[in-house]
Amino acid sequence: MRIRFLTALAVAFFAAHNSLVAQHDVIDLVLPTDNDALFHGDGSEFYQYVDRDYHGEKSTPWEGGQYGFVRDPVQTAAGVVYTRFHEGIDIRCLHRDANGEPLDEVRAIAAGQVVYTSPVAGYSNYGKYIVIEHRWDGSPYFSLYGHLSKIDVQIGQKVERGQPIAVMGYTGTGINQPRAHLHLELNMIINDRFQAWYDRFYRNEPNHHGIYNGINLDGIDIARLYLELHKNPSLTIPEFLAGEETFYKVTVPRSGYFELPKNYPWMVQGDAERKGKSWEISFARSGVPLKIEPNDKKVSRAELTYVKPSPVDCSLLFRGEIAGRGTQAHLTEYGQGLLRLLTFPD
Ligand SMILES: [Zn+2]
């Protein structure tokens, strides 16, 4: 009798506990091709190598296919610094026909809706690419599949997790048949009024991609996300991004239009209702925004208010937004322009 009572109590407890856990959407990602070597091996079987020419010394390091600052090494007094950022991961080809053409089927990494396809290879460095929107806990995220040879879905189409959407290829700049691979990103979106900002800053280049232009999409560390979800399937994106280090902070004037906190309300720290004079935004080294805090500092344009101390000049550490070192570090004109996108039109 007593045991039965305790069992009933335990069942009630776990039911309540489960309903608490179920408040979050589960991010159940599948890899987009047959290549699953991310979960075993040293990376050389999973990542597509890059062709490197370092002072005349040629090599093909697979490390260059990873996410992050993995390309264009530069020798500095503080050691070698990899100066070029790779916003996604390059997944190696497994299947080819007799002529060496890639055959790997490309699949949606999670359920979602196709929001963009770019079928003209020459319109982007991504070549032919697809963008799929996913909604997790109400926030939009965008998986991007680049360098495709063939696109099998249409804009507006709903797709299931693992559904075939394309065939791997080598479209886009700087890729050839031996280096055929899938470039995969998982992004947050910056501003749905991207076109107005683009028209201001890129007057002479047409934007073929609407709000799904790579400039308006910020790629998170998707390989680390796969690996951490493998260990902890209930991980959320805010929990995941809490593991990213803040490399710099920028204070921007308070604006009537600021979409980021609407899409990603969990980024806002402190009292979101407080009418401060500005916002201070924390960024990962990648430029991915991590945190937004109301602030009382009065600024007329974006101002760098913190940068992680380093012996290396900021122009080598970031993506062109910051130059200088120590107390001399500052936003570049390019950085100013990019930060305007956050609150455009202000
Ligand atoms: Zn890539």
mmCIF file of C-alpha atoms in Angstrom, residues 247-248 304 306-333:
data_model
loop_
_atom_site.group_PDB
_atom_site.id
_atom_site.type_symbol
_atom_site.label_atom_id
_atom_site.label_comp_id
_atom_site.label_asym_id
_atom_site.label_seq_id
_atom_site.Cartn_x
_atom_site.Cartn_y
_atom_site.Cartn_z
ATOM 1 C CA PHE A 247 35.304 39.743 -27.340
ATOM 2 C CA TYR A 248 33.947 43.255 -27.737
ATOM 3 C CA LEU A 304 33.420 50.618 -29.115
ATOM 4 C CA TYR A 306 35.125 47.255 -24.612
ATOM 5 C CA VAL A 307 37.530 44.995 -26.418
ATOM 6 C CA LYS A 308 39.191 41.931 -24.934
ATOM 7 C CA PRO A 309 42.871 42.735 -24.224
ATOM 8 C CA SER A 310 45.217 41.152 -26.766
ATOM 9 C CA PRO A 311 48.784 41.750 -27.982
ATOM 10 C CA VAL A 312 47.488 41.436 -31.571
ATOM 11 C CA ASP A 313 46.055 44.381 -33.530
ATOM 12 C CA CYS A 314 42.260 44.198 -33.779
ATOM 13 C CA SER A 315 42.422 44.478 -37.576
ATOM 14 C CA LEU A 316 43.804 40.906 -37.582
ATOM 15 C CA LEU A 317 41.467 39.545 -34.904
ATOM 16 C CA PHE A 318 38.034 40.485 -36.195
ATOM 17 C CA ARG A 319 36.209 40.765 -39.493
ATOM 18 C CA GLY A 320 37.189 44.319 -40.343
ATOM 19 C CA GLU A 321 34.846 46.038 -37.850
ATOM 20 C CA ILE A 322 37.641 47.067 -35.460
ATOM 21 C CA ALA A 323 41.200 48.343 -35.897
ATOM 22 C CA GLY A 324 43.944 49.383 -33.499
ATOM 23 C CA ARG A 325 45.135 47.895 -30.230
ATOM 24 C CA GLY A 326 44.454 48.454 -26.528
ATOM 25 C CA THR A 327 43.176 51.975 -25.798
ATOM 26 C CA GLN A 328 43.622 52.842 -29.511
ATOM 27 C CA ALA A 329 41.116 50.211 -30.638
ATOM 28 C CA HIS A 330 38.158 51.705 -32.517
ATOM 29 C CA LEU A 331 35.400 50.881 -34.971
ATOM 30 C CA THR A 332 36.367 51.224 -38.628
ATOM 31 C CA GLU A 333 34.110 52.973 -41.148
#
